[in-house]
GROMACS .gro file of C-alpha atoms in nm:
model
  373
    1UNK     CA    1   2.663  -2.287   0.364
    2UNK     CA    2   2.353  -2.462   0.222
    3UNK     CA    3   2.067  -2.285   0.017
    4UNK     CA    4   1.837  -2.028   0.256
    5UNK     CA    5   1.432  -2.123   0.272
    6UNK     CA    6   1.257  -1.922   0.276
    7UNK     CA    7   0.883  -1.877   0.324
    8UNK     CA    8   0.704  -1.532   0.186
    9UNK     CA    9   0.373  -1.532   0.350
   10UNK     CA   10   0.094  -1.202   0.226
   11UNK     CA   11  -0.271  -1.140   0.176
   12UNK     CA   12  -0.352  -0.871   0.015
   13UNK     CA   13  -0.285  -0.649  -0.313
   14UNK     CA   14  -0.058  -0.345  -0.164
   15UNK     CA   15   0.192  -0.629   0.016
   16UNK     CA   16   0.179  -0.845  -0.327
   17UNK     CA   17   0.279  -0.507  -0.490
   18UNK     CA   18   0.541  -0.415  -0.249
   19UNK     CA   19   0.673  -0.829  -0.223
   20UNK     CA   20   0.696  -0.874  -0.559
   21UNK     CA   21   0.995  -0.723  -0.653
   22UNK     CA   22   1.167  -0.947  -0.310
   23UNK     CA   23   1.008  -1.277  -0.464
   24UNK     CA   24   1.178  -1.174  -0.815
   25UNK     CA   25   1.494  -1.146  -0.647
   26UNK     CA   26   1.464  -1.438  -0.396
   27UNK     CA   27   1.383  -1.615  -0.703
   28UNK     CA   28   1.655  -1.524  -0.932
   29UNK     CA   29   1.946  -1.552  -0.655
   30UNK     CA   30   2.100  -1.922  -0.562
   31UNK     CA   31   2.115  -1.850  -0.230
   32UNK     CA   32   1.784  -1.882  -0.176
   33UNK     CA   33   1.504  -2.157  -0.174
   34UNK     CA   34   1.187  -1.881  -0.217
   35UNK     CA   35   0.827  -2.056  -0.102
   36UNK     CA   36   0.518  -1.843  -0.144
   37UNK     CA   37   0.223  -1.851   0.132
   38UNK     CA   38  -0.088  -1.637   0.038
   39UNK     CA   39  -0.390  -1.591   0.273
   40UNK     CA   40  -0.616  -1.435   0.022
   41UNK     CA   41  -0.686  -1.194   0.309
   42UNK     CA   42  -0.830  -0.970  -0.028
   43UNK     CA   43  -0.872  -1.248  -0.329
   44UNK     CA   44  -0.966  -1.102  -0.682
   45UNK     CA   45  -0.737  -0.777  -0.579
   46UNK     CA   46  -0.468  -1.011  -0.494
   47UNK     CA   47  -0.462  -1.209  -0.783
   48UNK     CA   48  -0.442  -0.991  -1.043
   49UNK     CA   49  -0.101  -0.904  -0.903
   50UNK     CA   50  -0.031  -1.228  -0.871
   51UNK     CA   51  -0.111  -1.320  -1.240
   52UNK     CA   52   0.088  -0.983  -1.366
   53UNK     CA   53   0.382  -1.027  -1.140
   54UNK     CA   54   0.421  -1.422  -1.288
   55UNK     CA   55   0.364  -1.558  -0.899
   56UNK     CA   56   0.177  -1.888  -0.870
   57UNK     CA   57   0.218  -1.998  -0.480
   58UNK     CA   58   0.303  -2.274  -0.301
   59UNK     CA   59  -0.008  -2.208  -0.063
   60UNK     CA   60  -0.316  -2.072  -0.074
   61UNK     CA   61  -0.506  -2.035   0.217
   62UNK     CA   62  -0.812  -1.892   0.074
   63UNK     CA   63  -0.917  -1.740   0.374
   64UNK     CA   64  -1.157  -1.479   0.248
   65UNK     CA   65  -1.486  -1.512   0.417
   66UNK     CA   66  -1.770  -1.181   0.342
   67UNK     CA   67  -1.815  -0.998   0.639
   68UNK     CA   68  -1.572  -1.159   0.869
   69UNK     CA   69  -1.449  -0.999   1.177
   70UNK     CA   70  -1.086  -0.898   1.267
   71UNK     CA   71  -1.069  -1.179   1.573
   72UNK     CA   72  -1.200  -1.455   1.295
   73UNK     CA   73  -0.981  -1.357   1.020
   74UNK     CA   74  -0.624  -1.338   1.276
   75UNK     CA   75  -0.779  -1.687   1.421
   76UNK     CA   76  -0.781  -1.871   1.151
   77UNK     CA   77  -0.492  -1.712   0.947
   78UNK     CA   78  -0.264  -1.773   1.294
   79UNK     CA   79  -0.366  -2.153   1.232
   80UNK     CA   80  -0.399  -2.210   0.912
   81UNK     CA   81  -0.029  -2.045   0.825
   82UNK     CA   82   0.118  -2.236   1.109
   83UNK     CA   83   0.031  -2.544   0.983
   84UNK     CA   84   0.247  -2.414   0.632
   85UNK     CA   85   0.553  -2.342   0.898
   86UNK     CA   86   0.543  -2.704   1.011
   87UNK     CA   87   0.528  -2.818   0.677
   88UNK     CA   88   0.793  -2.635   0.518
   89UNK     CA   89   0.970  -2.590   0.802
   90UNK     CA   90   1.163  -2.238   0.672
   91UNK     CA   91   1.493  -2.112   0.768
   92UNK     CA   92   1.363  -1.745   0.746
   93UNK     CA   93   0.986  -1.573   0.728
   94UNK     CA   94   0.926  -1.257   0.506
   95UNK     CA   95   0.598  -1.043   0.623
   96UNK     CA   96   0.515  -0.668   0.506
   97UNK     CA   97   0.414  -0.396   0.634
   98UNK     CA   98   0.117  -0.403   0.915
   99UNK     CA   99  -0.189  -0.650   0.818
  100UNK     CA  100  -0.401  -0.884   0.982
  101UNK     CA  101  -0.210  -1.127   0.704
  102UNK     CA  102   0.156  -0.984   0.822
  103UNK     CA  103   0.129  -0.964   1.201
  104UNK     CA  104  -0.064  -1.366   1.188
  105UNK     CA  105   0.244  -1.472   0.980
  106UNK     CA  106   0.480  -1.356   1.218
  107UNK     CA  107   0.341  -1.448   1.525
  108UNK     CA  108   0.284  -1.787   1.381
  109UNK     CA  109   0.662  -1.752   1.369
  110UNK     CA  110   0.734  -1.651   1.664
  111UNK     CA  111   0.591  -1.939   1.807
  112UNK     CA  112   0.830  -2.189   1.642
  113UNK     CA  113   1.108  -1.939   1.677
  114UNK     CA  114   1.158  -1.897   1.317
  115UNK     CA  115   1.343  -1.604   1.230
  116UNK     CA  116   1.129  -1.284   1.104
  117UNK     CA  117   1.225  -1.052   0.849
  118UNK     CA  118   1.005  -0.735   0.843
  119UNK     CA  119   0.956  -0.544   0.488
  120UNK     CA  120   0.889  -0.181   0.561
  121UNK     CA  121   0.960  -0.228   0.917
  122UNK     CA  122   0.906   0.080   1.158
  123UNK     CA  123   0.642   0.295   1.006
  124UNK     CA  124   0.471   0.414   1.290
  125UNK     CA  125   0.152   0.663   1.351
  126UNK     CA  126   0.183   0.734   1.713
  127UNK     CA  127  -0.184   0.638   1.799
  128UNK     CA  128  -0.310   0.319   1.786
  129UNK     CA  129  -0.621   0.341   1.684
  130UNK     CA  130  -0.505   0.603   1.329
  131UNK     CA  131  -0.470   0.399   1.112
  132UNK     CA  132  -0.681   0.108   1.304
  133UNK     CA  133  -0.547  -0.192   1.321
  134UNK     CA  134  -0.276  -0.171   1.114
  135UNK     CA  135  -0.077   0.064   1.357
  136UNK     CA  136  -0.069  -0.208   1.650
  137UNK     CA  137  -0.074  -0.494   1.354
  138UNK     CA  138   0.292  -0.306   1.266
  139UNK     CA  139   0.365  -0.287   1.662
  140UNK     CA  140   0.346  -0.643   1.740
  141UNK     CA  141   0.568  -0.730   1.459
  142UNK     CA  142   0.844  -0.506   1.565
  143UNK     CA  143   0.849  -0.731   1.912
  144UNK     CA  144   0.956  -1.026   1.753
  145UNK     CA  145   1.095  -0.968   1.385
  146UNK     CA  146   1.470  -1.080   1.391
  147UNK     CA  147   1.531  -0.862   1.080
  148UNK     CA  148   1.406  -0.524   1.047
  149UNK     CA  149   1.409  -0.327   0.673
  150UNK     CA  150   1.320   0.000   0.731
  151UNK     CA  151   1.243   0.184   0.385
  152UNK     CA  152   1.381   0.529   0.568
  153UNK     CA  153   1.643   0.696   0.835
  154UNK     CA  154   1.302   0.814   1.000
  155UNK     CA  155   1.157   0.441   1.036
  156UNK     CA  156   1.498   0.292   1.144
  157UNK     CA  157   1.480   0.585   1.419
  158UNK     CA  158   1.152   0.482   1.516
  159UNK     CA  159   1.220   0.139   1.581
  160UNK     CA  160   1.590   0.266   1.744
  161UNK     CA  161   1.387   0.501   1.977
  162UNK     CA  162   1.188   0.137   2.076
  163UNK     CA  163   1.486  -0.005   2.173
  164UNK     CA  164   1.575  -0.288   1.909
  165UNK     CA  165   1.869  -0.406   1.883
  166UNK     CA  166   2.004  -0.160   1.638
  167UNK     CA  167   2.212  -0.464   1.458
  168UNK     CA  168   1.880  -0.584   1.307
  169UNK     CA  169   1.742  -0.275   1.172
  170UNK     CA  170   1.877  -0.156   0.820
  171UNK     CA  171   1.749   0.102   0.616
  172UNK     CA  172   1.660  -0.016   0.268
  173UNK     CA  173   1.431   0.205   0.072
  174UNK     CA  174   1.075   0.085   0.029
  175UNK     CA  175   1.036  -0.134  -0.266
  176UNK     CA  176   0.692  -0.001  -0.360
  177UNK     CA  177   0.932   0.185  -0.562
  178UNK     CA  178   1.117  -0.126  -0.750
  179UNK     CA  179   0.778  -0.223  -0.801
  180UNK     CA  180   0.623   0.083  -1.012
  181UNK     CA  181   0.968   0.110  -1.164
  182UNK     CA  182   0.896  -0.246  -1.295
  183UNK     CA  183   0.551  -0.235  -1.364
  184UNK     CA  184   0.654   0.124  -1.577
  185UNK     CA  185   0.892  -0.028  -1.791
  186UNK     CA  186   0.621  -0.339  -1.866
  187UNK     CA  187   0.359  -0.040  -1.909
  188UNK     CA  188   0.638   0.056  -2.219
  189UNK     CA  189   0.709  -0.286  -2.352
  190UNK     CA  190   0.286  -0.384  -2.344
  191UNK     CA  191   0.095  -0.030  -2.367
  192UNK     CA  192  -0.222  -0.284  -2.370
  193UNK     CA  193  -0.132  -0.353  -2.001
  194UNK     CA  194  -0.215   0.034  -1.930
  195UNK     CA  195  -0.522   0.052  -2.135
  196UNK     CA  196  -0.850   0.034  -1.913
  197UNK     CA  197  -0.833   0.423  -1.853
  198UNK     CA  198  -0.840   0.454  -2.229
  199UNK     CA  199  -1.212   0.574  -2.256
  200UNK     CA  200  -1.183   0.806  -1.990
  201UNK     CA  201  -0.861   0.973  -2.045
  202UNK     CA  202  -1.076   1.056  -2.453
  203UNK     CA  203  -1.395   1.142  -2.197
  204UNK     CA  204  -1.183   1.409  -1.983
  205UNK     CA  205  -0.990   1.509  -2.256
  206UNK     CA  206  -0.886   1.892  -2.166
  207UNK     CA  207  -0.992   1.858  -1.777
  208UNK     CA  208  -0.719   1.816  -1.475
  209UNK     CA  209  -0.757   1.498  -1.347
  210UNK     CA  210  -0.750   1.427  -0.969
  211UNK     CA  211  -0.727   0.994  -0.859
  212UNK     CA  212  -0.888   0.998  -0.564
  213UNK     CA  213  -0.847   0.656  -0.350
  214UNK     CA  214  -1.065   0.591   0.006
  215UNK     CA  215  -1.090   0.307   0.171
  216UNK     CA  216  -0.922   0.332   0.553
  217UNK     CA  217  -1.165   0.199   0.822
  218UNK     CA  218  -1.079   0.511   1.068
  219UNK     CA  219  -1.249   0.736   0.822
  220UNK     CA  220  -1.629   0.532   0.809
  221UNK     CA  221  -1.872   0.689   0.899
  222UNK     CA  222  -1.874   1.060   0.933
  223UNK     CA  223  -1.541   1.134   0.805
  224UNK     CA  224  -1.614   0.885   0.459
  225UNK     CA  225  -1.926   1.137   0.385
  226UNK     CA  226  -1.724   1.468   0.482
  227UNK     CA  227  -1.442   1.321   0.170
  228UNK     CA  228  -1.751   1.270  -0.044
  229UNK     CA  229  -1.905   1.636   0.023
  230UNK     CA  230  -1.539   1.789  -0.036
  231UNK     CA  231  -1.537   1.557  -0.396
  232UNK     CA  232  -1.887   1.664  -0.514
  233UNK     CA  233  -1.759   2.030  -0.414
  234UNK     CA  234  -1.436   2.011  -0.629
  235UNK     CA  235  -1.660   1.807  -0.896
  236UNK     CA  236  -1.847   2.147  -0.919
  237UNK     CA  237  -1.550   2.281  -1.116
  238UNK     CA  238  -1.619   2.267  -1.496
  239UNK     CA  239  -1.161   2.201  -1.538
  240UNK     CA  240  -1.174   1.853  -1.320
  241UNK     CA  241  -1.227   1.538  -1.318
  242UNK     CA  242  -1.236   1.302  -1.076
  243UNK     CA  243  -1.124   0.915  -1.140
  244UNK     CA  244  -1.240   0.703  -0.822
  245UNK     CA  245  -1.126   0.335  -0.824
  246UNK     CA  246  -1.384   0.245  -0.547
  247UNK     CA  247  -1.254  -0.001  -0.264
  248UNK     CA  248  -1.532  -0.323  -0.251
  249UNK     CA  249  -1.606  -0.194   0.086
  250UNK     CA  250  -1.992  -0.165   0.115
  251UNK     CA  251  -1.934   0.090   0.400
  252UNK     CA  252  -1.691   0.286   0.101
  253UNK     CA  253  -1.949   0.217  -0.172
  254UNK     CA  254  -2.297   0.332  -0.012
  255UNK     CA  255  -2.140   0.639   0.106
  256UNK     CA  256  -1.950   0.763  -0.201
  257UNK     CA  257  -2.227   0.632  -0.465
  258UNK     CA  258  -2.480   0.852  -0.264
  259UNK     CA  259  -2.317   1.173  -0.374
  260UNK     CA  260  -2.115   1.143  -0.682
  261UNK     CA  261  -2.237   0.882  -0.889
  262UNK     CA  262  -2.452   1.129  -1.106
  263UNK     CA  263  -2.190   1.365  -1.158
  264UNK     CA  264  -2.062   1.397  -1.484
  265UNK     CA  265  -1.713   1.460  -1.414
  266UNK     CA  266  -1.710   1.197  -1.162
  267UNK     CA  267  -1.584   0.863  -1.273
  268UNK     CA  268  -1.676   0.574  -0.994
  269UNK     CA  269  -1.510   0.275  -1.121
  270UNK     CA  270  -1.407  -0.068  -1.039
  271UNK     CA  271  -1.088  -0.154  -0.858
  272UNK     CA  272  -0.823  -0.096  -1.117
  273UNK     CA  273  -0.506  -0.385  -1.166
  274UNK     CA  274  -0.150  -0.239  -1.111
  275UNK     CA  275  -0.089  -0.170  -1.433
  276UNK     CA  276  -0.364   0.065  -1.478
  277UNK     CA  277  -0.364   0.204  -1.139
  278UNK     CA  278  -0.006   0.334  -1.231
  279UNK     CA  279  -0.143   0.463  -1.550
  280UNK     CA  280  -0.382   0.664  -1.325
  281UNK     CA  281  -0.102   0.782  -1.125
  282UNK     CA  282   0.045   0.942  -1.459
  283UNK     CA  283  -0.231   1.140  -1.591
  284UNK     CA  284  -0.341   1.300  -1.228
  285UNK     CA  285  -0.262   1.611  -1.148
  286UNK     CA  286  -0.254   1.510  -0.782
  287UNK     CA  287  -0.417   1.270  -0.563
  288UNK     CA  288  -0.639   1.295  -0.283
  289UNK     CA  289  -0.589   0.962  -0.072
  290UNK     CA  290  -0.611   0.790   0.251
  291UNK     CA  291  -0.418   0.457   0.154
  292UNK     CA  292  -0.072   0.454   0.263
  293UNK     CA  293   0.103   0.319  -0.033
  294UNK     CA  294  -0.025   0.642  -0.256
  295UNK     CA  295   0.220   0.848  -0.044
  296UNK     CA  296   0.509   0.695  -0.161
  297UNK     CA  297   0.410   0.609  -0.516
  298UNK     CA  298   0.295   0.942  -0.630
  299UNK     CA  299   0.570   1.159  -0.566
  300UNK     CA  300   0.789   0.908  -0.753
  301UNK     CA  301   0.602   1.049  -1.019
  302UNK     CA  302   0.589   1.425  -0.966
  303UNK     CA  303   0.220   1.416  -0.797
  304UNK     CA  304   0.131   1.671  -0.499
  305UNK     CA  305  -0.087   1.410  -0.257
  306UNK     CA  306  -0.315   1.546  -0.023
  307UNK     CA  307  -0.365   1.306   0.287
  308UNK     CA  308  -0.696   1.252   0.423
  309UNK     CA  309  -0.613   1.138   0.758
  310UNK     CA  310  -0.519   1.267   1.058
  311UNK     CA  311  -0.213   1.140   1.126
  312UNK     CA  312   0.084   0.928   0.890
  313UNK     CA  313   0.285   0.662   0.939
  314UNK     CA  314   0.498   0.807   0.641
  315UNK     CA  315   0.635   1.162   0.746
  316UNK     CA  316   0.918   1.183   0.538
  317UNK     CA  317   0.640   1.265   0.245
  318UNK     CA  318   0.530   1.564   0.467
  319UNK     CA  319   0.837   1.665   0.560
  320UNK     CA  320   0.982   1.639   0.202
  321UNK     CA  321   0.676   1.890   0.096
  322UNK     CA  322   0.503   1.573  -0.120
  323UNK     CA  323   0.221   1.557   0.068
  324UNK     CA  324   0.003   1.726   0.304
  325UNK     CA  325  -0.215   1.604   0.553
  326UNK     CA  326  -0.587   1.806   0.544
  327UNK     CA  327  -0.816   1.481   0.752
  328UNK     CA  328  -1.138   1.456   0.644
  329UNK     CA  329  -1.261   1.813   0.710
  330UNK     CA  330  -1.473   1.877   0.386
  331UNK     CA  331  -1.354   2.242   0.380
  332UNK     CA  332  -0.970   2.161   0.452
  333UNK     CA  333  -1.010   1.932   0.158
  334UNK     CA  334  -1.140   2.129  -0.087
  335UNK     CA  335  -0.929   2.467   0.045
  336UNK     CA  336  -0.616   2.257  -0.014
  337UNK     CA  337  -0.741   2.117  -0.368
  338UNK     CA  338  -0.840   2.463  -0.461
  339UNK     CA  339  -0.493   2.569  -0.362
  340UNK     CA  340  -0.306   2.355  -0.582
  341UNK     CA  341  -0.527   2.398  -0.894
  342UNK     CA  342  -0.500   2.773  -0.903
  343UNK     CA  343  -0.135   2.840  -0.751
  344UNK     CA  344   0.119   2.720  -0.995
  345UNK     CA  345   0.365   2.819  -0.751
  346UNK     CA  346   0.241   2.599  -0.479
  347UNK     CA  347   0.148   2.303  -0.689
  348UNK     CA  348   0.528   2.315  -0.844
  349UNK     CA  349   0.659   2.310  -0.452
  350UNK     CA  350   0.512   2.018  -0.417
  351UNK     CA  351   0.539   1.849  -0.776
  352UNK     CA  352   0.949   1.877  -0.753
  353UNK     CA  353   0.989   1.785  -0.402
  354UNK     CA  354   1.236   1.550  -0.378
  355UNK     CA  355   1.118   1.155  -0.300
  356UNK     CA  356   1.234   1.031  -0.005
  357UNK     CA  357   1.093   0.678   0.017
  358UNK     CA  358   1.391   0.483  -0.232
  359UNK     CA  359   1.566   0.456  -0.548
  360UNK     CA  360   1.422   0.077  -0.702
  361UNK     CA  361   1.707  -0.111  -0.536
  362UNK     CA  362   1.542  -0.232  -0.237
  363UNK     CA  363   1.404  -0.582  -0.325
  364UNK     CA  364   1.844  -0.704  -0.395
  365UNK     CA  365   1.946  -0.456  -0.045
  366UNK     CA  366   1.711  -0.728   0.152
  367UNK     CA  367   1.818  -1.022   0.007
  368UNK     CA  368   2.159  -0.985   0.063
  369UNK     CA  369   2.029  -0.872   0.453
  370UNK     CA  370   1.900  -1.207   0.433
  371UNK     CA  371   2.194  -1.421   0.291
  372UNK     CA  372   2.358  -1.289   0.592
  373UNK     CA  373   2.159  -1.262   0.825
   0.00000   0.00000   0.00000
């Protein structure tokens, strides 16, 4: 048999993080021809990943336009990454997870029935519009992909339950997981990497910290200022901190900087790199999120994570007793916060709770799903 093409197409920083560690391996195995299609769905966020994780790619769409609508942003992504397929003409197309950049990609795809493979394939919600769009975005992809990697039992049942063909569905772990295993071990080789945090780590020295991360579009609005009265609430506490990497939102920023940017123990700062997101990850205590990739990463390190959504794609983390969904309820927030500051017991439930999203060996599990695919 002759080498495998294949054409990695992403847009934004969480699918750079959790593609990474596939591209390494694409790269490094001579099976595989590995071509690199970014839609700069998210651009400075992006390429800082890029730049860390030693990816320069083939195409760059560039696609990021201020203020530009769903409909605009699938439009021209749907065009503008078809014209890459009929250029390159792939043997295989790797997408993950459930964005605008992902569910384009694929249906580009689909269109010139080139084969799909779906990186943490099957993660479903159960309503469509929690989290919005990514939960249909996810949906759609699960029509057509040819190759489903499902990082757990509970996503391969999902997509069983949906009726694919249960030869093409394979649990692999979730390699958000090979990727903070690798960006840990560069964190110990270059401490510099890691060092951005370094003036607030001396600033908080003796408080808990809690990472806090908001940025899903379900929660503008209403439930965005509910999570910033429950913050300025736990803020009141004289043994916290709180360490907010703000998303570049406007709708995130006008809300949160209305109510905590004069705190003193509240530290609203600029979207962190990898590197120094992990480091943040370290020195919490837990993490109050609504991104999706927190779930997984935190436990990995020992972190309680309190969900502030109403509903998750990622169960197992529930289940497991890693995390806990609370929504945006101010007072279900701070109840559960308070909980886990001033129970040991309960905070240690949570802390050892086993991880159920993967063990670091996903990114080699897919390509060889791939070499024989």
């Amino acid at each position: 048999m002759g080498v495998t093409r294949i054409l990695t197409v992403f847009g934004t920083r969480p699918e750079a993080i959790k593609l990474f560690p596939v591209i390494h391996a694409l790269e490094a195995d001579p099976r595989f021809e590995n071509l690199t299609c970014v839609s700069a769905q998210h651009r400075e966020m992006l390429d800082q990943v890029l730049s860390l994780a030693g990816i320069e790619p083939q195409h760059d769409l560039d696609l990021m336009i201020a203020g530009q609508t769903l409909d605009a942003l699938t439009a021209r992504a749907l065009v503008a990454i078809g014209q890459v397929l009929d250029a390159e003409k792939p043997h295989w197309v790797v997408v993950q997870g459930d964005t605008t950049t992902a569910m384009a990609a694929g249906l580009a795809a689909y269109y010139r029935r080139i084969p799909v493979c779906h990186v943490e394939a099957g993660l479903r919600s159960g309503d469509i519009h929690h989290p919005w769009p990514e939960e249909v975005n996810r949906r759609v992809i699960g029509i057509f992909a040819q190759l489903h990697c499902a990082p757990t039992q509970a996503s391969a049942d999902a997509l069983l339950g949906e009726n694919v063909d249960p030869g093409s569905v394979h649990v692999t772990g979730n390699t958000v997981i090979d990727a903070l295993q690798w960006v840990t071990r560069r964190i110990e080789e270059e401490p510099g990497l890691a060092s951005g945090l370094a003036e607030l780590e001396r600033r908080f020295a003796g408080k808990r910290i809690i990472g806090l991360t908001c940025h899903r579009r379900e929660n503008f609005g209403e439930g965005m200022r509910d999570i910033a009265t429950a913050v300025k609430r736990i803020a009141s506490r004289d043994d916290v901190a709180v360490i907010f990497p703000m998303h570049m939102n406007p709708q995130v920023r006008a809300v949160m900087e209305a109510q905590l940017k004069d705190l003193d123990n509240v530290a609203l700062v600029e979207p962190l790199d990898y590197p120094n997101f992990a480091r943040l990850l370290s020195i919490s205590t837990l993490l109050l999120t609504d991104s999706g990739g927190v779930q997984e990463e935190a436990p990995a390190l020992g972190k309680p994570v309190l969900v502030m959504r109403q509903t998750t794609e990622r169960p197992e983390g529930v289940e497991a007793g890693t995390a806990r969904l609370v929504g945006t309820n101010a007072e279900a927030i701070l109840r559960e916060t308070e909980r886990l500051l001033d129970d040991p017991d309960a905070y240690a439930d949570m802390a050892r709770a086993h991880n159920p999203f993967g063990d670091g060996k996903a990114a080699q599990r897919i390509c060889d799903l791939l070499a024989t695919a």
